[in-house]
Steps between C-alpha positions, in 0.01 A plus 500: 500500500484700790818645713679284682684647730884433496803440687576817703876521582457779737249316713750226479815686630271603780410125646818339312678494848146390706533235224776379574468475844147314439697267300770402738254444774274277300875314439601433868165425588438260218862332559344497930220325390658263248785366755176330680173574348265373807686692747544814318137577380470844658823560261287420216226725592738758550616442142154496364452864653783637367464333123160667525675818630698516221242462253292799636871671385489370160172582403586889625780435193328350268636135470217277479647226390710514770208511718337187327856334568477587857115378504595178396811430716231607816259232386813278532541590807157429629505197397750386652427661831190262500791260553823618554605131530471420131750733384749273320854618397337569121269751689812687646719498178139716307468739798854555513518543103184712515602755760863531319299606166318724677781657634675496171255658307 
């Protein structure tokens, strides 16, 4: 097995606060967009940007699961920018749980 390259705290306690920053933009913009989904669709692309931001930070750290996590919530998000009127209240509860674990961890 090759090297795999691992976790690198000191990379991390570089972009930790950048992080968190990324994090509670992608929040407020997600909660913009959520209050009403058709109006708010520059909010979503705005969230999309900074999810993808924030990914380009994990990968300098090493977390590529966390990266595949992020990957998948953006597809979310795609989709439902092709129609931002079919978000139903189920659709809000797994964004909102999904950004809090990704916070959390």
């Amino acid at each position: 097995m090759a090297n795999q390259p691992h976790f690198d705290l000191a990379a991390y306690s570089g972009v930790k606060p950048s992080m968190d920053a990324s994090l509670g933009e992608i929040s407020a913009r997600l909660e913009q967009f959520l209050s009403a989904p058709v109006q708010n669709t520059a909010a979503l692309e705005a969230v999309r940007s900074e999810l993808r931001r924030l990914s380009g930070a994990l990968i300098m750290v090493h977390l590529e699961g966390v990266v595949v996590f992020c990957g998948e919530l953006d597809n979310v998000l795609n989709e439902l920018s092709t129609n931002p009127a079919s978000i139903s209240a189920l659709h809000r509860d797994v964004l909102r749980r999904a950004l809090l674990g990704l916070t959390h961890y």
